[in-house]
Short mmCIF file of C-alpha atoms (C1' of nucleotides) in Angstrom, two decimals:
data_model
loop_
_atom_site.label_atom_id
_atom_site.label_comp_id
_atom_site.label_asym_id
_atom_site.label_seq_id
_atom_site.Cartn_x
_atom_site.Cartn_y
_atom_site.Cartn_z
CA MET R 168 0.50 -0.53 -0.41
CA SER R 169 1.94 2.84 -1.12
CA THR R 170 5.25 3.22 -0.67
CA GLY R 171 7.11 4.75 -3.67
CA GLN R 172 10.24 6.32 -3.61
CA GLU R 173 11.45 7.74 -0.04
CA THR R 174 13.25 10.31 1.19
CA THR R 175 16.31 8.72 3.92
CA GLY R 176 15.56 8.55 7.36
CA GLY R 177 17.95 10.02 9.77
CA GLU R 178 20.57 6.88 8.90
CA VAL R 179 23.69 8.46 9.19
CA GLU R 180 25.29 10.42 12.21
CA PRO R 181 24.43 13.59 12.18
CA TRP R 182 27.62 15.04 14.40
CA ASP R 183 29.78 16.31 12.35
CA GLU R 184 28.59 19.87 13.01
CA VAL R 185 29.72 19.86 15.99
CA THR R 186 33.07 20.64 16.46
CA PRO R 187 36.00 20.20 17.02
CA ASP R 188 36.26 16.50 18.20
CA ALA R 189 36.43 16.63 22.13
CA ALA R 190 33.17 18.62 22.62
CA ARG R 191 31.88 15.97 19.42
CA ARG R 192 32.70 13.10 21.42
CA LEU R 193 31.36 14.97 24.91
CA LEU R 194 27.57 15.50 22.57
CA VAL R 195 27.50 12.13 22.20
CA ALA R 196 28.36 10.01 25.41
CA ALA R 197 25.84 13.07 26.98
CA VAL R 198 23.36 11.25 23.80
CA GLU R 199 23.84 8.52 25.49
CA ALA R 200 23.66 9.22 29.03
CA PHE R 201 20.66 10.93 28.28
CA ALA R 202 18.61 8.81 26.84
CA GLU R 203 19.55 5.38 29.02
CA ARG R 204 19.25 7.31 32.59
CA GLY R 205 17.21 10.50 31.81
CA TYR R 206 19.15 14.56 31.87
CA HIS R 207 18.60 14.65 35.32
CA ALA R 208 20.20 11.36 36.20
CA THR R 209 22.91 11.61 34.23
CA THR R 210 25.76 13.49 35.88
CA THR R 211 29.01 15.15 34.66
CA ARG R 212 30.89 12.92 35.64
CA ASP R 213 28.32 10.49 33.89
CA ILE R 214 29.54 11.86 30.91
CA ALA R 215 32.71 12.73 30.74
CA GLY R 216 33.80 9.30 31.55
CA ARG R 217 31.81 7.77 28.27
CA ALA R 218 34.00 10.12 26.34
CA GLY R 219 37.04 9.05 28.41
CA MET R 220 37.47 12.44 30.39
CA SER R 221 38.01 14.25 33.43
CA PRO R 222 34.78 15.98 34.70
CA ALA R 223 36.62 19.06 34.92
CA ALA R 224 36.74 18.68 30.98
CA LEU R 225 33.15 19.41 29.94
CA TYR R 226 33.69 22.69 30.70
CA ILE R 227 36.57 24.28 28.49
CA HIS R 228 33.35 23.03 25.66
CA TYR R 229 29.72 23.70 27.29
CA LYS R 230 28.90 26.47 29.64
CA THR R 231 26.71 24.26 31.78
CA LYS R 232 24.86 20.77 31.12
CA GLU R 233 21.78 22.02 30.22
CA GLU R 234 24.43 23.91 26.84
CA LEU R 235 24.64 20.32 26.32
CA LEU R 236 20.88 19.22 26.38
CA HIS R 237 19.63 22.32 24.80
CA ARG R 238 23.08 21.63 21.76
CA ILE R 239 21.18 18.66 21.84
CA SER R 240 17.89 18.92 21.16
CA ARG R 241 18.42 22.05 18.89
CA ILE R 242 20.22 19.71 16.51
CA GLY R 243 17.93 17.06 16.40
CA HIS R 244 14.71 19.24 16.29
CA ASP R 245 16.24 20.32 13.08
CA ARG R 246 16.98 16.60 11.84
CA ALA R 247 14.06 16.26 12.20
CA LEU R 248 12.33 19.35 10.74
CA ASP R 249 13.95 18.47 8.04
CA ILE R 250 13.45 15.42 6.63
CA LEU R 251 9.88 16.57 7.37
CA ARG R 252 9.77 19.17 4.89
CA THR R 253 11.87 17.39 2.82
CA ALA R 254 9.26 14.56 2.50
CA ALA R 255 6.46 17.27 2.80
CA ARG R 256 7.65 19.37 -0.38
CA ARG R 257 8.22 16.50 -3.13
CA GLU R 258 6.38 15.73 -5.40
CA GLY R 259 3.33 13.66 -5.49
CA ALA R 260 0.25 13.08 -4.80
CA ALA R 261 -0.95 13.49 -1.07
CA ALA R 262 -1.09 10.44 -0.06
CA GLU R 263 2.77 9.41 -1.76
CA ARG R 264 3.88 12.38 0.21
CA LEU R 265 2.52 11.54 3.73
CA ALA R 266 3.49 8.32 3.66
CA ASP R 267 7.17 9.34 3.02
CA ALA R 268 6.97 11.64 6.04
CA VAL R 269 5.76 9.46 8.20
CA SER R 270 7.65 6.15 6.70
CA SER R 271 11.56 8.33 6.70
CA PHE R 272 10.38 10.07 10.43
CA VAL R 273 9.97 7.03 12.41
CA ARG R 274 12.61 5.53 10.94
CA TRP R 275 14.36 8.69 12.48
CA HIS R 276 12.68 8.08 15.52
CA ALA R 277 13.15 4.27 15.67
CA GLY R 278 16.94 4.03 13.94
CA ARG R 279 17.95 7.09 15.83
CA ARG R 280 16.50 5.79 18.90
CA THR R 281 18.67 7.69 21.97
CA THR R 282 18.83 10.93 20.26
CA ALA R 283 14.57 10.45 19.46
CA ARG R 284 14.30 9.99 23.12
CA VAL R 285 16.56 12.76 24.31
CA VAL R 286 14.87 15.07 21.97
CA GLN R 287 11.08 14.45 22.60
CA TYR R 288 11.36 13.84 26.83
CA GLU R 289 13.96 15.91 27.72
CA LEU R 290 12.02 19.22 26.50
CA ASP R 291 10.63 20.04 30.14
CA ALA R 292 15.14 20.31 31.64
CA LEU R 293 15.15 22.91 29.72
CA GLY R 294 15.33 27.03 30.97
CA PRO R 295 12.61 29.11 29.64
CA GLU R 296 14.24 30.59 26.90
CA ALA R 297 16.21 26.87 25.49
CA ARG R 298 12.45 25.94 25.11
CA ALA R 299 11.02 28.04 24.06
CA GLU R 300 12.40 28.34 20.99
CA ILE R 301 12.56 24.39 20.84
CA VAL R 302 8.85 24.66 21.12
CA ALA R 303 9.12 27.51 17.73
CA LEU R 304 10.15 24.46 15.70
CA ARG R 305 8.04 21.28 17.09
CA ARG R 306 5.32 24.45 16.02
CA GLN R 307 6.47 24.11 12.95
CA VAL R 308 7.19 20.36 12.43
CA ASP R 309 3.04 20.31 13.22
CA ALA R 310 2.50 22.94 11.11
CA GLU R 311 4.60 20.86 7.56
CA VAL R 312 2.29 17.71 8.65
CA ARG R 313 -0.55 19.62 8.46
CA GLY R 314 0.43 21.03 5.24
CA ILE R 315 -0.04 17.71 3.09
CA ILE R 316 -3.08 16.23 5.25
CA GLU R 317 -4.39 19.70 4.62
CA ASP R 318 -3.45 19.47 0.72
CA GLY R 319 -5.12 15.95 1.04
CA VAL R 320 -8.36 17.21 2.19
CA ALA R 321 -8.44 20.05 0.07
CA SER R 322 -7.69 17.50 -3.45
CA GLY R 323 -10.08 14.56 -1.78
CA GLU R 324 -7.46 12.78 -1.63
CA PHE R 325 -8.25 12.52 1.85
CA ASP R 326 -11.52 11.97 4.15
CA VAL R 327 -11.38 13.44 7.31
CA ILE R 328 -13.23 16.06 10.35
CA ASP R 329 -10.78 17.30 12.58
CA VAL R 330 -6.91 17.74 10.44
CA LYS R 331 -6.39 19.84 13.50
CA GLY R 332 -6.56 16.56 15.71
CA THR R 333 -5.33 13.86 13.67
CA THR R 334 -1.68 15.37 13.21
CA LEU R 335 -1.27 15.45 16.52
CA ALA R 336 -2.43 11.60 16.00
CA VAL R 337 -0.50 11.11 13.49
CA LEU R 338 3.45 13.45 15.09
CA SER R 339 2.41 11.69 18.73
CA LEU R 340 1.84 7.99 17.06
CA CYS R 341 5.02 8.69 15.32
CA ILE R 342 7.03 10.48 19.14
CA ASP R 343 6.18 7.68 20.45
CA VAL R 344 8.11 5.03 18.66
CA ALA R 345 11.07 6.68 20.71
CA ARG R 346 9.60 5.03 23.88
CA TRP R 347 8.91 1.72 22.82
CA PHE R 348 11.49 0.49 19.97
CA THR R 349 14.53 -1.26 20.98
CA VAL R 350 17.34 -3.11 18.57
CA ASP R 351 16.42 -6.01 20.72
CA GLY R 352 13.03 -6.12 19.08
CA PRO R 353 11.15 -8.33 16.64
CA ARG R 354 11.16 -5.33 13.71
CA THR R 355 13.58 -3.11 11.71
CA PRO R 356 12.92 1.26 11.82
CA GLU R 357 12.16 -0.29 8.17
CA GLU R 358 9.40 -2.33 9.07
CA VAL R 359 7.94 0.14 12.31
CA GLY R 360 7.88 2.70 8.56
CA ALA R 361 6.36 1.04 6.45
CA LEU R 362 3.56 -0.70 9.16
CA TYR R 363 3.25 3.19 10.91
CA ALA R 364 2.65 5.04 6.99
CA ASP R 365 0.64 2.49 6.50
CA LEU R 366 -1.82 3.47 9.89
CA VAL R 367 -1.59 6.87 9.29
CA LEU R 368 -2.67 6.60 4.86
CA ARG R 369 -5.82 4.75 6.64
CA MET R 370 -6.36 6.90 9.51
CA VAL R 371 -6.82 9.75 6.76
CA GLY R 372 -9.69 7.70 5.25
CA ALA R 373 -6.53 7.94 1.63
CA LYS R 374 -8.39 6.82 -1.89
CA MET T 11 -19.07 6.65 13.78
CA SER T 12 -19.34 4.44 17.09
CA THR T 13 -20.06 5.04 20.39
CA GLY T 14 -22.55 3.32 22.05
CA GLN T 15 -23.24 2.67 25.48
CA GLU T 16 -19.13 3.49 27.38
CA THR T 17 -17.30 2.59 30.71
CA THR T 18 -16.35 4.96 32.86
CA GLY T 19 -13.48 6.38 32.40
CA GLY T 20 -11.24 6.75 35.71
CA GLU T 21 -13.06 10.39 36.03
CA VAL T 22 -13.23 9.56 39.84
CA GLU T 23 -9.84 10.30 42.34
CA PRO T 24 -8.47 6.03 42.91
CA TRP T 25 -6.84 6.80 45.67
CA ASP T 26 -8.95 5.84 48.40
CA GLU T 27 -7.61 2.39 48.34
CA VAL T 28 -3.90 4.52 50.02
CA THR T 29 -4.13 4.76 54.21
CA PRO T 30 -4.13 5.93 57.06
CA ASP T 31 -4.35 9.88 55.49
CA ALA T 32 -0.89 11.15 55.72
CA ALA T 33 0.35 8.80 53.66
CA ARG T 34 -2.55 9.20 50.81
CA ARG T 35 -1.47 12.66 51.11
CA LEU T 36 2.36 11.79 50.85
CA LEU T 37 1.62 9.71 47.64
CA VAL T 38 -0.54 13.05 46.14
CA ALA T 39 1.94 14.93 46.48
CA ALA T 40 4.43 12.79 44.52
CA VAL T 41 2.40 12.26 41.51
CA GLU T 42 1.93 16.05 41.47
CA ALA T 43 6.24 17.11 42.23
CA PHE T 44 6.60 12.66 39.58
CA ALA T 45 4.23 14.52 36.65
CA GLU T 46 5.75 18.85 36.60
CA ARG T 47 9.44 17.19 36.98
CA GLY T 48 10.69 13.37 36.88
CA TYR T 49 11.31 11.56 39.16
CA HIS T 50 15.17 12.41 39.80
CA ALA T 51 14.51 15.74 39.25
CA THR T 52 11.97 15.76 42.47
CA THR T 53 13.33 15.94 46.03
CA THR T 54 12.52 14.24 49.74
CA ARG T 55 11.33 18.05 50.42
CA ASP T 56 9.56 18.53 47.88
CA ILE T 57 7.25 15.47 48.89
CA ALA T 58 7.51 16.37 52.29
CA GLY T 59 5.93 20.44 51.94
CA ARG T 60 3.30 19.50 49.12
CA ALA T 61 1.90 17.71 51.73
CA GLY T 62 2.87 20.11 55.32
CA MET T 63 4.80 18.00 56.54
CA SER T 64 8.06 17.79 57.89
CA PRO T 65 11.12 15.56 54.91
CA ALA T 66 11.45 13.40 58.00
CA ALA T 67 7.40 13.05 57.69
CA LEU T 68 7.59 11.01 54.63
CA TYR T 69 10.40 7.83 55.90
CA ILE T 70 7.21 7.08 59.06
CA HIS T 71 5.03 5.50 55.26
CA TYR T 72 7.17 4.63 53.26
CA LYS T 73 10.94 3.32 52.96
CA THR T 74 12.12 4.78 50.16
CA LYS T 75 11.14 7.61 48.01
CA GLU T 76 11.49 4.37 45.17
CA GLU T 77 8.80 3.17 47.02
CA LEU T 78 6.48 5.53 46.81
CA LEU T 79 7.35 5.57 42.80
CA HIS T 80 6.43 2.44 43.09
CA ARG T 81 3.22 2.02 44.86
CA ILE T 82 2.30 5.18 42.00
CA SER T 83 3.05 3.31 39.20
CA ARG T 84 1.24 -0.87 40.37
CA ILE T 85 -2.00 1.21 41.69
CA GLY T 86 -2.14 3.59 38.40
CA HIS T 87 -1.30 0.10 35.86
CA ASP T 88 -3.84 -2.33 37.61
CA ARG T 89 -6.64 1.18 37.26
CA ALA T 90 -5.39 1.00 33.47
CA LEU T 91 -5.78 -2.56 32.38
CA ASP T 92 -8.93 -2.39 34.95
CA ILE T 93 -10.18 0.22 32.56
CA LEU T 94 -9.11 -1.49 29.25
CA ARG T 95 -10.92 -5.19 30.38
CA THR T 96 -14.45 -3.08 31.30
CA ALA T 97 -13.87 -2.48 27.59
CA ALA T 98 -12.87 -5.74 26.68
CA ARG T 99 -14.82 -7.95 28.30
CA ARG T 100 -18.29 -6.68 27.88
CA GLU T 101 -21.55 -7.22 24.96
CA GLY T 102 -20.56 -6.26 22.15
CA ALA T 103 -19.22 -6.10 18.14
CA ALA T 104 -15.02 -5.73 17.75
CA ALA T 105 -15.70 -2.57 16.28
CA GLU T 106 -17.31 -1.56 20.07
CA ARG T 107 -15.50 -3.32 21.80
CA LEU T 108 -12.16 -1.97 20.85
CA ALA T 109 -14.13 2.03 20.28
CA ASP T 110 -14.94 1.44 23.66
CA ALA T 111 -11.26 1.08 25.44
CA VAL T 112 -9.95 2.94 23.31
CA SER T 113 -11.96 6.05 23.88
CA SER T 114 -12.02 5.62 27.62
CA PHE T 115 -7.99 3.95 28.01
CA VAL T 116 -7.52 7.49 26.99
CA ARG T 117 -10.06 9.84 28.62
CA TRP T 118 -8.22 7.99 31.72
CA HIS T 119 -4.45 9.57 29.46
CA ALA T 120 -6.11 12.90 29.59
CA GLY T 121 -8.18 13.00 32.08
CA ARG T 122 -6.11 11.96 35.01
CA ARG T 123 -3.06 12.94 33.08
CA THR T 124 -0.99 13.90 35.90
CA THR T 125 -0.87 10.15 37.40
CA ALA T 126 -0.67 8.69 33.65
CA ARG T 127 1.98 10.33 33.21
CA VAL T 128 4.37 8.97 36.04
CA VAL T 129 3.13 5.97 34.90
CA GLN T 130 4.01 5.49 32.21
CA TYR T 131 6.89 7.91 31.81
CA GLU T 132 8.60 7.13 34.44
CA LEU T 133 9.15 2.64 34.16
CA ASP T 134 13.29 3.29 33.51
CA ALA T 135 13.24 4.97 37.59
CA LEU T 136 12.00 2.17 39.38
CA GLY T 137 14.76 -1.43 40.32
CA PRO T 138 15.08 -4.21 38.57
CA GLU T 139 12.12 -6.51 40.26
CA ALA T 140 9.47 -3.80 40.61
CA ARG T 141 9.80 -2.45 37.48
CA ALA T 142 9.91 -6.47 36.44
CA GLU T 143 6.74 -6.73 37.95
CA ILE T 144 4.51 -3.31 36.18
CA VAL T 145 6.03 -4.92 33.61
CA ALA T 146 3.96 -8.26 33.37
CA LEU T 147 1.35 -5.53 34.34
CA ARG T 148 2.56 -3.24 30.73
CA ARG T 149 1.86 -7.15 28.96
CA GLN T 150 -1.34 -7.58 30.53
CA VAL T 151 -3.06 -4.76 29.03
CA ASP T 152 -0.82 -4.87 25.53
CA ALA T 153 -2.80 -8.71 26.03
CA GLU T 154 -6.67 -7.35 26.42
CA VAL T 155 -5.80 -4.62 22.98
CA ARG T 156 -5.22 -7.82 21.02
CA GLY T 157 -8.27 -9.86 22.31
CA ILE T 158 -9.86 -7.67 21.03
CA ILE T 159 -9.01 -7.12 17.53
CA GLU T 160 -8.20 -10.40 16.88
CA ASP T 161 -11.30 -10.65 17.48
CA GLY T 162 -12.04 -7.29 15.07
CA VAL T 163 -10.04 -10.23 12.43
CA ALA T 164 -12.05 -13.55 12.91
CA SER T 165 -15.61 -12.35 13.32
CA GLY T 166 -14.52 -10.43 9.72
CA GLU T 167 -15.52 -7.25 11.25
CA PHE T 168 -11.68 -5.77 10.82
CA ASP T 169 -9.39 -5.64 8.28
CA VAL T 170 -5.49 -5.71 9.80
CA ILE T 171 -3.08 -7.73 8.68
CA ASP T 172 -0.11 -7.29 11.43
CA VAL T 173 -2.07 -8.21 14.15
CA LYS T 174 0.31 -8.03 16.90
CA GLY T 175 2.29 -4.55 15.05
CA THR T 176 -1.08 -3.22 14.70
CA THR T 177 -1.91 -3.87 18.42
CA LEU T 178 1.28 -1.29 19.61
CA ALA T 179 0.30 1.31 17.59
CA VAL T 180 -2.95 1.16 19.30
CA LEU T 181 -1.58 1.17 22.31
CA SER T 182 1.16 3.86 21.69
CA LEU T 183 -1.60 6.54 20.60
CA CYS T 184 -3.15 6.27 24.14
CA ILE T 185 -0.55 6.76 26.26
CA ASP T 186 1.15 9.02 24.39
CA VAL T 187 -1.71 11.60 25.53
CA ALA T 188 -0.15 12.17 28.72
CA ARG T 189 2.57 13.28 27.09
CA TRP T 190 1.12 16.47 25.22
CA PHE T 191 -2.75 16.88 26.92
CA THR T 192 -3.38 19.94 29.15
CA VAL T 193 -5.75 21.58 30.96
CA ASP T 194 -5.63 24.61 29.01
CA GLY T 195 -5.87 22.71 25.85
CA PRO T 196 -8.91 23.46 23.01
CA ARG T 197 -9.81 19.97 23.17
CA THR T 198 -11.56 18.10 26.42
CA PRO T 199 -10.17 14.20 27.66
CA GLU T 200 -14.22 13.05 26.10
CA GLU T 201 -13.12 15.01 22.65
CA VAL T 202 -9.79 14.04 22.19
CA GLY T 203 -11.63 10.01 23.18
CA ALA T 204 -13.24 10.20 21.28
CA LEU T 205 -11.52 11.17 18.14
CA TYR T 206 -9.18 8.82 19.12
CA ALA T 207 -11.92 5.74 18.91
CA ASP T 208 -12.99 6.70 15.73
CA LEU T 209 -8.81 7.36 13.73
CA VAL T 210 -8.44 3.86 15.45
CA LEU T 211 -11.43 2.30 13.92
CA ARG T 212 -10.41 3.90 9.95
CA MET T 213 -6.70 2.33 11.83
CA VAL T 214 -8.41 -1.83 11.77
CA GLY T 215 -10.33 -1.27 8.38
CA ALA T 216 -13.62 -1.69 10.78
CA LYS T 217 -16.65 -1.55 8.66
"C1'" DG S 33 64.99 26.37 22.22
"C1'" DC S 34 61.87 29.39 23.24
"C1'" DC S 35 56.69 30.62 23.77
"C1'" DG S 36 52.09 31.56 24.07
"C1'" DA S 37 47.49 29.71 23.10
"C1'" DA S 38 44.71 25.59 23.15
"C1'" DG S 39 43.47 21.48 25.28
"C1'" DG S 40 43.21 18.84 29.62
"C1'" DT S 41 43.66 17.63 34.95
"C1'" DG S 42 43.09 16.38 40.01
"C1'" DA S 43 41.58 18.77 43.92
"C1'" DG S 44 37.88 20.14 46.46
"C1'" DC S 45 34.14 24.03 47.17
"C1'" DG S 46 29.51 25.15 48.60
"C1'" DC S 47 25.13 23.21 47.94
"C1'" DT S 48 21.31 20.06 48.07
"C1'" DC S 49 20.66 15.90 48.67
"C1'" DG S 50 18.78 10.87 50.14
"C1'" DC S 51 17.54 9.36 54.47
"C1'" DT S 52 18.56 8.95 60.43
"C1'" DT S 53 18.05 9.60 64.93
"C1'" DA S 54 16.91 11.47 69.66
"C1'" DG S 55 13.20 13.60 71.84
"C1'" DC S 56 8.23 15.75 71.93
"C1'" DA S 57 3.17 15.08 71.57
"C1'" DT S 58 -1.08 13.79 71.31
"C1'" DG S 59 -4.50 10.40 72.84
"C1'" DG S 60 -7.07 4.66 74.48
"C1'" DC S 61 -5.72 1.90 77.91
"C1'" DT S 62 -5.90 -0.10 82.03
"C1'" DA N 229 -3.10 8.96 87.24
"C1'" DG N 230 0.24 6.16 84.67
"C1'" DC N 231 1.76 4.50 80.00
"C1'" DC N 232 3.37 3.54 75.61
"C1'" DA N 233 2.40 2.66 70.75
"C1'" DT N 234 1.83 6.48 66.70
"C1'" DG N 235 3.00 9.98 63.95
"C1'" DC N 236 5.08 14.25 64.19
"C1'" DT N 237 9.43 17.03 63.90
"C1'" DA N 238 14.67 19.86 64.42
"C1'" DA N 239 19.07 19.07 63.49
"C1'" DG N 240 22.04 16.74 60.81
"C1'" DC N 241 25.67 12.88 58.85
"C1'" DG N 242 28.26 11.32 54.78
"C1'" DA N 243 28.03 11.47 49.98
"C1'" DG N 244 27.61 12.37 46.04
"C1'" DC N 245 26.33 16.95 42.90
"C1'" DG N 246 27.90 20.64 39.11
"C1'" DC N 247 31.31 23.35 39.11
"C1'" DT N 248 35.87 26.29 39.64
"C1'" DC N 249 40.38 26.92 39.91
"C1'" DA N 250 45.43 26.34 39.72
"C1'" DC N 251 48.59 24.47 37.30
"C1'" DC N 252 50.55 21.01 34.20
"C1'" DT N 253 51.14 18.88 27.84
"C1'" DT N 254 51.86 19.52 23.73
"C1'" DC N 255 52.33 22.35 19.88
"C1'" DG N 256 52.84 25.34 15.83
"C1'" DG N 257 54.97 29.79 15.37
"C1'" DC N 258 59.36 32.33 14.48
#
DNA sequence: GCCGAAGGTGAGCGCTCGCTTAGCATGGCT
DNA sequence: AGCCATGCTAAGCGAGCGCTCACCTTCGGC
């Protein structure tokens, strides 16, 4: 049921933009630690230890522990938004674009689950101004998906009563993948992506 | 689209079972604090303060802070399982039972959001043996929903390719309500329940 | 061969954490 | 009246937290 060509969904490590090397190692270590134990349960000594450095080294590259979370959250949301934008702005019917958006978004949440977990569940640990910046990005994420659904409704492809509520549900379904997905589980990110794209097309009454 | 009579979905405070009164006040205070800031970010001083008591009072009624979380998680999961069981075992077609299960489960996650948040997102803060107990309850939750979907497939009411995957997605959709729902938002728990019941019936290809 | 910038470390400061202990008030039972 | 079980508090212990500081090492430019 409706795949066609798809945009790639976050299979590469996207931390190349973080330099120098030591700063990137610290950030990757922080992603792992935050994903495993949560922001508040993670100590700066744990992050530094995972990166093979002393606790003090962290403060050469980052002002505070919260700045680490902020950087991770910012880069992660940029990536998520990029994935959805790519799918939303390609050529094709609304059904194809929605299926592509969902499957690549889900593949990112499953395949890069540690990052997604931090991005989606540690928002409240940020201070007010950093959180406001991230919330703005989330609104753009919502707008991309809502745009595709509105297109489908306008063209008669979809049958949706509550566009805002359905958009919320679609994103909610995708995001929760970061909560339950495990690499030891029976499904690959690609399989979950395909299943969820199918389920979402049913939700919007495609065809 | 398919409502009919519904089971009540967690609109009452379910902490009557916790006695004595001081222990219940502490537990309610802990639910609020854990839901707002997360288990690890919550201090025992904060919990005791919300309950109008000194920090030491907590340890008269609970051995550790973790025991508080364990009790909350246990009672919450019992309640969630009870809601789904009631819906699953009533009379009626699979579509009605599934709609009832989803709408009451969602109403609980939205209406009693603080409890649901702790129950669904603080599982990892429990120790191994407590977590194992809760995980067993979650498997029963999954089995109830899967049972309804299997019934619908067997009777020809539903059109589902991947029953296990669809069950997971349905529960995932409901659970994530605890993450995004707010009382300040534009929707009531009842409205979200009705919308989600409709979306889930579409997901299983009902009728 | 010398120097300063960049990047690192060991030690530790001030603070807050979960939890304990000694002791005080209350109230039902004898 | 005397007594002790129950429920609570004030004070504080040991540990671990985020973060800092004085100092060390490495290395390209002259």
